[in-house]
Structure formats: structure tokens, C-alpha cells
Short mmCIF file of C-alpha atoms in Angstrom, two decimals:
data_model
loop_
_atom_site.label_atom_id
_atom_site.label_comp_id
_atom_site.label_asym_id
_atom_site.label_seq_id
_atom_site.Cartn_x
_atom_site.Cartn_y
_atom_site.Cartn_z
CA MET J 20 -41.13 -12.12 -58.49
CA ASN J 21 -44.34 -13.26 -59.13
CA THR J 22 -43.18 -16.71 -59.77
CA THR J 23 -40.59 -19.36 -58.08
CA PRO J 24 -37.13 -17.93 -59.41
CA ASP J 25 -34.26 -20.16 -60.50
CA HIS J 26 -31.13 -19.19 -58.98
CA ASP J 27 -30.23 -17.31 -62.21
CA THR J 28 -33.46 -15.35 -61.82
CA TRP J 29 -33.31 -14.49 -58.53
CA SER J 30 -28.57 -13.79 -58.94
CA THR J 31 -29.92 -11.52 -61.55
CA ALA J 32 -32.15 -9.98 -59.46
CA GLN J 33 -30.17 -8.92 -56.94
CA SER J 34 -28.57 -5.30 -56.13
CA GLU J 35 -24.87 -4.91 -55.06
CA THR J 36 -23.72 -2.52 -52.20
CA THR J 37 -20.05 -2.10 -50.41
CA VAL J 38 -20.17 -2.21 -46.19
CA THR J 39 -16.96 -1.78 -44.57
CA VAL J 40 -16.87 -4.61 -41.99
CA ASP J 41 -13.72 -4.85 -39.16
CA GLY J 42 -11.93 -2.05 -41.93
CA HIS J 43 -12.25 -4.15 -45.00
CA ASP J 44 -14.83 -3.08 -48.14
CA LEU J 45 -17.01 -5.75 -48.90
CA SER J 46 -19.11 -6.03 -51.88
CA VAL J 47 -22.41 -7.29 -50.42
CA ALA J 48 -25.46 -8.86 -52.75
CA TYR J 49 -29.00 -8.64 -51.76
CA TYR J 50 -32.43 -9.00 -52.65
CA ASP J 51 -34.74 -5.73 -52.45
CA GLY J 52 -38.36 -5.58 -53.07
CA GLY J 53 -41.55 -4.78 -51.95
CA ALA J 54 -44.04 -1.82 -51.27
CA PRO J 55 -42.24 1.69 -52.46
CA ASP J 56 -44.50 3.30 -49.83
CA ASP J 57 -42.44 4.86 -46.55
CA ASP J 58 -44.55 4.23 -44.25
CA ALA J 59 -44.47 0.39 -45.02
CA GLU J 60 -42.29 -2.04 -42.96
CA THR J 61 -39.84 -3.94 -43.88
CA LEU J 62 -38.59 -7.60 -43.67
CA VAL J 63 -35.16 -8.88 -43.19
CA PHE J 64 -34.86 -12.12 -43.91
CA LEU J 65 -31.17 -13.88 -42.88
CA HIS J 66 -29.81 -17.31 -44.02
CA GLY J 67 -27.55 -19.80 -42.73
CA ILE J 68 -24.71 -21.68 -43.38
CA PRO J 69 -23.76 -23.55 -46.09
CA THR J 70 -27.48 -22.27 -47.46
CA TRP J 71 -27.11 -17.88 -49.34
CA SER J 72 -30.19 -15.48 -49.82
CA PHE J 73 -32.02 -18.27 -52.54
CA LEU J 74 -32.94 -19.77 -49.77
CA TRP J 75 -36.22 -17.22 -49.40
CA ARG J 76 -37.27 -17.77 -52.43
CA ARG J 77 -40.66 -19.09 -51.99
CA ILE J 78 -40.99 -17.21 -48.84
CA ALA J 79 -39.90 -13.11 -49.44
CA PRO J 80 -41.23 -12.39 -52.55
CA ALA J 81 -44.57 -13.30 -51.05
CA PHE J 82 -44.64 -10.26 -49.02
CA GLU J 83 -43.88 -7.32 -51.10
CA GLY J 84 -47.13 -6.22 -52.51
CA ASP J 85 -47.72 -4.94 -48.45
CA TYR J 86 -43.79 -4.57 -46.95
CA ARG J 87 -40.68 -3.89 -48.79
CA VAL J 88 -38.55 -7.36 -48.19
CA VAL J 89 -34.42 -7.32 -48.01
CA VAL J 90 -32.70 -10.77 -48.30
CA PRO J 91 -29.07 -9.82 -47.93
CA ASP J 92 -26.01 -12.78 -49.31
CA LEU J 93 -23.85 -13.02 -46.03
CA LEU J 94 -20.66 -12.36 -46.24
CA GLY J 95 -18.38 -15.08 -47.72
CA TYR J 96 -22.00 -16.45 -49.41
CA GLY J 97 -23.77 -15.95 -52.66
CA ASN J 98 -23.30 -13.67 -54.92
CA SER J 99 -21.39 -11.87 -51.72
CA ASP J 100 -17.22 -10.98 -51.72
CA ARG J 101 -15.72 -14.37 -51.56
CA ARG J 102 -12.30 -13.17 -50.89
CA ASP J 103 -9.89 -14.74 -48.50
CA ARG J 104 -9.31 -11.68 -46.30
CA PHE J 105 -11.98 -11.08 -43.75
CA ASP J 106 -14.23 -12.46 -41.15
CA ARG J 107 -17.24 -15.02 -42.03
CA SER J 108 -18.09 -14.83 -38.01
CA ILE J 109 -22.08 -14.44 -36.78
CA ARG J 110 -20.01 -11.15 -34.80
CA ALA J 111 -19.22 -9.90 -38.56
CA GLN J 112 -22.52 -10.94 -39.62
CA GLU J 113 -24.14 -8.70 -37.39
CA ALA J 114 -21.90 -5.58 -38.20
CA LEU J 115 -22.53 -6.15 -42.12
CA LEU J 116 -26.47 -6.14 -41.10
CA GLY J 117 -26.29 -2.90 -39.12
CA GLU J 118 -24.22 -1.11 -41.73
CA LEU J 119 -26.40 -2.67 -45.05
CA LEU J 120 -29.20 -1.00 -43.36
CA ASP J 121 -27.48 2.16 -42.76
CA ASP J 122 -26.42 2.04 -46.70
CA LEU J 123 -30.74 0.99 -46.90
CA ASP J 124 -31.63 4.17 -44.78
CA GLU J 125 -33.38 1.49 -43.28
CA GLY J 126 -34.32 2.62 -39.27
CA ARG J 127 -36.34 -0.50 -37.48
CA VAL J 128 -36.98 -3.23 -39.05
CA THR J 129 -38.58 -6.81 -38.73
CA LEU J 130 -35.78 -9.79 -38.77
CA VAL J 131 -36.82 -13.29 -39.75
CA ALA J 132 -33.55 -15.69 -39.87
CA HIS J 133 -32.40 -19.28 -40.01
CA ASP J 134 -29.80 -20.88 -38.87
CA ILE J 135 -26.55 -19.02 -38.27
CA GLY J 136 -28.65 -16.52 -39.80
CA GLY J 137 -30.94 -16.68 -36.09
CA GLY J 138 -28.06 -16.25 -34.31
CA VAL J 139 -27.33 -12.78 -36.42
CA ALA J 140 -30.48 -11.71 -35.76
CA LEU J 141 -30.30 -12.72 -31.88
CA ARG J 142 -27.30 -11.04 -31.53
CA PHE J 143 -28.14 -7.50 -33.84
CA ALA J 144 -31.43 -7.52 -31.44
CA ALA J 145 -29.78 -7.65 -28.22
CA ASN J 146 -27.39 -4.84 -29.46
CA ALA J 147 -29.65 -2.66 -30.85
CA PRO J 148 -33.11 -3.31 -29.71
CA GLU J 149 -34.13 0.06 -30.65
CA ARG J 150 -34.45 -0.68 -34.58
CA VAL J 151 -35.96 -4.18 -34.03
CA ASP J 152 -39.60 -4.72 -33.69
CA ARG J 153 -40.15 -8.71 -34.46
CA LEU J 154 -37.96 -11.27 -34.71
CA VAL J 155 -39.33 -14.53 -36.73
CA ALA J 156 -36.13 -17.51 -35.53
CA SER J 157 -36.57 -20.81 -37.74
CA ASN J 158 -34.27 -23.83 -36.73
CA ALA J 159 -32.28 -20.73 -35.34
CA VAL J 160 -28.45 -21.46 -33.95
CA CYS J 161 -28.71 -19.89 -30.33
CA PHE J 162 -26.83 -20.63 -26.94
CA ASP J 163 -24.61 -23.60 -27.26
CA SER J 164 -26.59 -25.44 -29.62
CA TRP J 165 -23.96 -24.92 -32.22
CA PRO J 166 -22.22 -26.25 -34.55
CA VAL J 167 -22.91 -28.96 -35.49
CA GLU J 168 -20.23 -31.85 -37.01
CA PHE J 169 -21.42 -32.10 -40.29
CA VAL J 170 -20.38 -28.11 -40.78
CA SER J 171 -17.73 -28.48 -38.76
CA ASP J 172 -16.62 -30.50 -40.69
CA PHE J 173 -16.19 -28.63 -43.83
CA GLY J 174 -13.85 -26.17 -41.62
CA LEU J 175 -11.14 -28.61 -41.91
CA PRO J 176 -7.87 -27.87 -44.04
CA ARG J 177 -8.86 -31.13 -46.61
CA THR J 178 -12.04 -29.20 -47.80
CA VAL J 179 -9.96 -26.82 -50.08
CA GLU J 180 -8.15 -30.23 -51.35
CA MET J 181 -11.34 -32.48 -51.33
CA ASP J 182 -11.82 -33.77 -55.05
CA ASP J 183 -14.72 -32.40 -56.68
CA GLU J 184 -16.79 -35.56 -57.13
CA GLU J 185 -16.97 -35.65 -53.03
CA PHE J 186 -17.17 -32.55 -52.83
CA GLU J 187 -20.38 -31.84 -54.70
CA GLY J 188 -22.04 -34.85 -53.07
CA LYS J 189 -21.23 -33.44 -49.65
CA LEU J 190 -23.17 -31.01 -51.05
CA GLU J 191 -25.89 -33.09 -52.81
CA PHE J 192 -26.32 -34.82 -49.32
CA ALA J 193 -26.92 -32.00 -47.23
CA PHE J 194 -29.65 -30.27 -50.10
CA ALA J 195 -31.31 -33.42 -51.01
CA ASP J 196 -30.89 -35.83 -48.28
CA GLY J 197 -31.63 -33.43 -46.15
CA ALA J 198 -34.95 -32.36 -47.59
CA TYR J 199 -38.28 -33.72 -46.25
CA GLY J 200 -39.87 -35.61 -48.66
CA ASP J 201 -38.27 -35.22 -52.40
CA ALA J 202 -36.15 -32.09 -53.19
CA ASP J 203 -37.74 -29.54 -55.32
CA PRO J 204 -34.23 -29.95 -58.02
CA THR J 205 -34.60 -26.22 -58.28
CA PHE J 206 -33.60 -25.96 -54.91
CA VAL J 207 -30.19 -28.41 -54.50
CA GLU J 208 -29.08 -27.34 -57.52
CA GLY J 209 -29.45 -23.14 -56.53
CA MET J 210 -28.02 -23.97 -53.38
CA LYS J 211 -24.77 -26.11 -54.67
CA GLU J 212 -24.47 -23.02 -57.27
CA PRO J 213 -22.08 -20.89 -55.15
CA TRP J 214 -20.26 -23.22 -54.22
CA LEU J 215 -19.46 -25.32 -57.31
CA ARG J 216 -17.39 -22.19 -58.47
CA ALA J 217 -14.08 -22.13 -58.75
CA ASP J 218 -13.40 -20.34 -55.46
CA GLY J 219 -16.16 -22.68 -53.27
CA LYS J 220 -14.35 -25.17 -51.57
CA ARG J 221 -12.41 -22.07 -49.71
CA ALA J 222 -15.30 -20.65 -49.69
CA LEU J 223 -17.23 -22.88 -47.61
CA ALA J 224 -14.16 -24.03 -45.39
CA ARG J 225 -13.39 -20.18 -44.85
CA ALA J 226 -17.52 -19.68 -43.60
CA ALA J 227 -17.41 -23.42 -41.78
CA VAL J 228 -14.18 -22.80 -39.85
CA ALA J 229 -16.14 -19.25 -38.74
CA THR J 230 -19.17 -21.08 -36.66
CA ASN J 231 -17.93 -19.73 -32.93
CA THR J 232 -20.29 -21.67 -30.32
CA ASN J 233 -18.90 -18.45 -27.83
CA HIS J 234 -21.04 -15.58 -29.84
CA THR J 235 -24.74 -17.00 -29.45
CA THR J 236 -23.36 -17.61 -25.30
CA GLU J 237 -22.41 -14.64 -25.03
CA ILE J 238 -25.17 -12.83 -26.31
CA GLU J 239 -27.43 -10.88 -23.27
CA TYR J 240 -30.93 -12.43 -24.37
CA ASP J 241 -32.68 -10.35 -21.85
CA ALA J 242 -31.31 -6.82 -23.97
CA ILE J 243 -33.87 -8.52 -26.80
CA ASP J 244 -36.89 -6.36 -26.31
CA ALA J 245 -38.00 -7.90 -29.51
CA ASP J 246 -41.68 -9.86 -30.14
CA VAL J 247 -40.83 -12.98 -31.11
CA LEU J 248 -41.80 -15.99 -32.76
CA CYS J 249 -40.27 -19.24 -32.68
CA LEU J 250 -41.44 -20.99 -36.16
CA TRP J 251 -39.54 -24.44 -35.94
CA ALA J 252 -39.55 -27.43 -37.45
CA VAL J 253 -40.11 -30.26 -35.24
CA ASP J 254 -38.33 -33.10 -36.97
CA ASP J 255 -34.88 -30.92 -37.32
CA VAL J 256 -31.59 -32.84 -35.83
CA MET J 257 -29.34 -30.25 -35.65
CA GLN J 258 -31.39 -27.37 -34.52
CA PRO J 259 -33.83 -29.75 -32.02
CA ILE J 260 -37.36 -28.24 -31.41
CA GLU J 261 -36.32 -27.95 -27.50
CA HIS J 262 -33.46 -25.05 -28.09
CA GLY J 263 -36.56 -23.11 -29.70
CA GLU J 264 -38.46 -23.59 -26.66
CA ARG J 265 -35.92 -22.21 -24.48
CA LEU J 266 -35.70 -19.13 -27.37
CA ALA J 267 -38.93 -18.56 -26.62
CA GLU J 268 -39.17 -18.87 -22.85
CA GLU J 269 -35.86 -16.54 -22.52
CA LEU J 270 -37.35 -14.09 -24.70
CA ASP J 271 -41.28 -14.33 -23.56
CA GLY J 272 -42.21 -15.16 -26.78
CA ASP J 273 -44.04 -17.67 -28.15
CA VAL J 274 -43.46 -21.15 -30.25
CA VAL J 275 -45.28 -22.67 -33.75
CA GLU J 276 -44.36 -26.10 -34.55
CA LEU J 277 -44.43 -27.13 -38.47
CA THR J 278 -44.46 -30.65 -38.69
CA ASP J 279 -43.14 -33.18 -41.87
CA ALA J 280 -39.60 -30.77 -42.08
CA TYR J 281 -36.24 -31.11 -41.01
CA HIS J 282 -33.49 -28.17 -41.14
CA TRP J 283 -34.63 -26.59 -44.44
CA VAL J 284 -38.01 -25.91 -43.16
CA VAL J 285 -38.83 -22.81 -45.35
CA GLU J 286 -38.13 -25.67 -48.27
CA ASP J 287 -40.25 -28.27 -46.45
CA ARG J 288 -43.28 -26.16 -45.72
CA PRO J 289 -43.05 -22.92 -47.70
CA GLU J 290 -46.88 -22.51 -47.80
CA ALA J 291 -47.49 -23.28 -43.98
CA TYR J 292 -44.38 -21.33 -42.94
CA ARG J 293 -46.04 -18.28 -45.04
CA ASP J 294 -49.40 -18.59 -43.01
CA GLU J 295 -47.84 -17.98 -39.70
CA LEU J 296 -45.68 -15.90 -41.12
CA GLU J 297 -48.52 -13.74 -41.51
CA THR J 298 -50.54 -14.85 -38.61
CA PHE J 299 -47.38 -12.97 -36.81
CA LEU J 300 -46.89 -10.42 -39.05
CA THR J 301 -50.69 -9.33 -38.58
CA GLU J 302 -51.03 -9.74 -34.75
CA THR J 303 -48.40 -8.34 -33.70
CA ASP J 304 -48.65 -4.89 -36.68
CA THR J 305 -46.95 -2.06 -35.78
CA THR J 306 -45.99 1.28 -38.10
CA ALA J 307 -42.27 1.45 -36.30
CA GLY J 308 -40.63 0.31 -39.31
CA SER J 309 -41.47 3.68 -40.81
CA GLU J 310 -39.50 5.30 -39.21
#
């Protein structure tokens, strides 16, 4: 994609496959673009809650010239399977990631992850260290840093019965008021759209109730062998910079602080984010992703 897409354009560009997680055959939507060269490294971008792969619209396509970029919708999010029949926890999303990479015939990859996507990436890097070259964590859940009350409240049964106007108002607050400065209407509308579908309230409630702190406290962080960058918005109150600093210290990684950004750091500071990511990828250049 040469221009910043809206959510319809992004959805149209997605591919679809089926993975098996916990015995369930589930459809997964994902964006797949970039270098067709078999020797090109692969970057996998993971979103969090309550977003979907559209979160990476300003970031992932910018790297298509040199890398293959894969940007999935996690199970229960965006255009992936949203039926009321499976676990949405980051443990299950970790299994999804492994299945998707197998389906795409990808051995080793670089993971770039935000929010609970960061928890997924950390679990995967700890449990399959031979498959992760580099890990970029941005305002990611880790240790016991989560869940946050705003997300937990969506996991209550009353969410399913919430008035449409109230429900959309809460989403508007999350994405518009949650931006640093004036939010891009394309971002806000794109983030809200999957949750405003007929099954959206139930889907968000199921995703929110699946946030389980135990799934990051149980990680064996010292098993992670990847080069690590914590690319973190310093003004985020949901996943404060202190968590990024602790994570970098535990994983012998680096911290890069991005100012003038809240939790949606990739939307608030896309140019700076791209620049810092490119610098990290260049400095840790590897050909291992061609396996």
C-alpha cells in the first residue's frame, strides 16, 4: 500500500486462512505484503485490545520494500473469527501465532507488538526462542502490568446489553480522547467499525474478559533470546514507561522513549515510530529470517 488506507481498503487487502487452536478450526484475517524475495526477513505486527490489525496502517506498509510484513487480526478481533466458542486469551493468541507462521511457512521472524500483542510476543519468544530474531515491544502488557480497569469493565455481562449510543461513546472515548492531540477521524472510525457490527458488543466482552494477568506472570523471561527494543510512549498511563524499563532490564534490551504520545503510540507518533523501528532493524540486521 502506497497511501495510508481507510478501514475498508485495509480489510479488502487482507487474506484469510484457517488455524486450529484448542481443537477449534478458526478463520484468521491477515495483511500480507512486501518483498517476495525468499531471502527477505519477515516482520510480524501484533495489535492489542480493543484494536485490530488496522492499528498498524501507518507502520507496516512502510517496510514492504525490504521485508515481508504480516499483520494478523487476533482471534475474536477485526475480521478474524468472532464466534462465541473459543478462548481469546493471550495464551490462545500465542497458539494462533505459531499456527499462522506454520501456515505461511515462516521459520524465524521479528515480532513488533503493542498492548496485549506484546504479551503474545513475549510468550511466543519465551516458549519458541528459536523462532524469534528480534522483538519490539510498545506499551506492552508484561509481568503484572494489566489488565486496566477500562478494559476489564468491558468484560462485564452488562456490555452485551449496553445501549448502542453508550457503547459507541465508550469506544469514541477510547480512540478519540485517547489520542495525543486531535485524533485522525479515519483512525477512530476504523478502530470502532468491527465493534459496531451486530456481534460487536459480545465480541468485545469476550475479548475483555479473556485478559488474564497469569499469562504474563508465568512467562520465563530469561528464556527469551531475541534482540529486544522497548519502543515506548512515555505519557501512557495504562502501560507506563516503568514497565518498559523493567522489561528492557530483564531482557537485556534497550528503551527508546517517544514523547508526545499516549497508549496509541503508533498512531500518535507514526513518523518517529517508523524511524526508530528502522534504526533498530538496521542495527540488528540478520539473515536468519530466511530459514
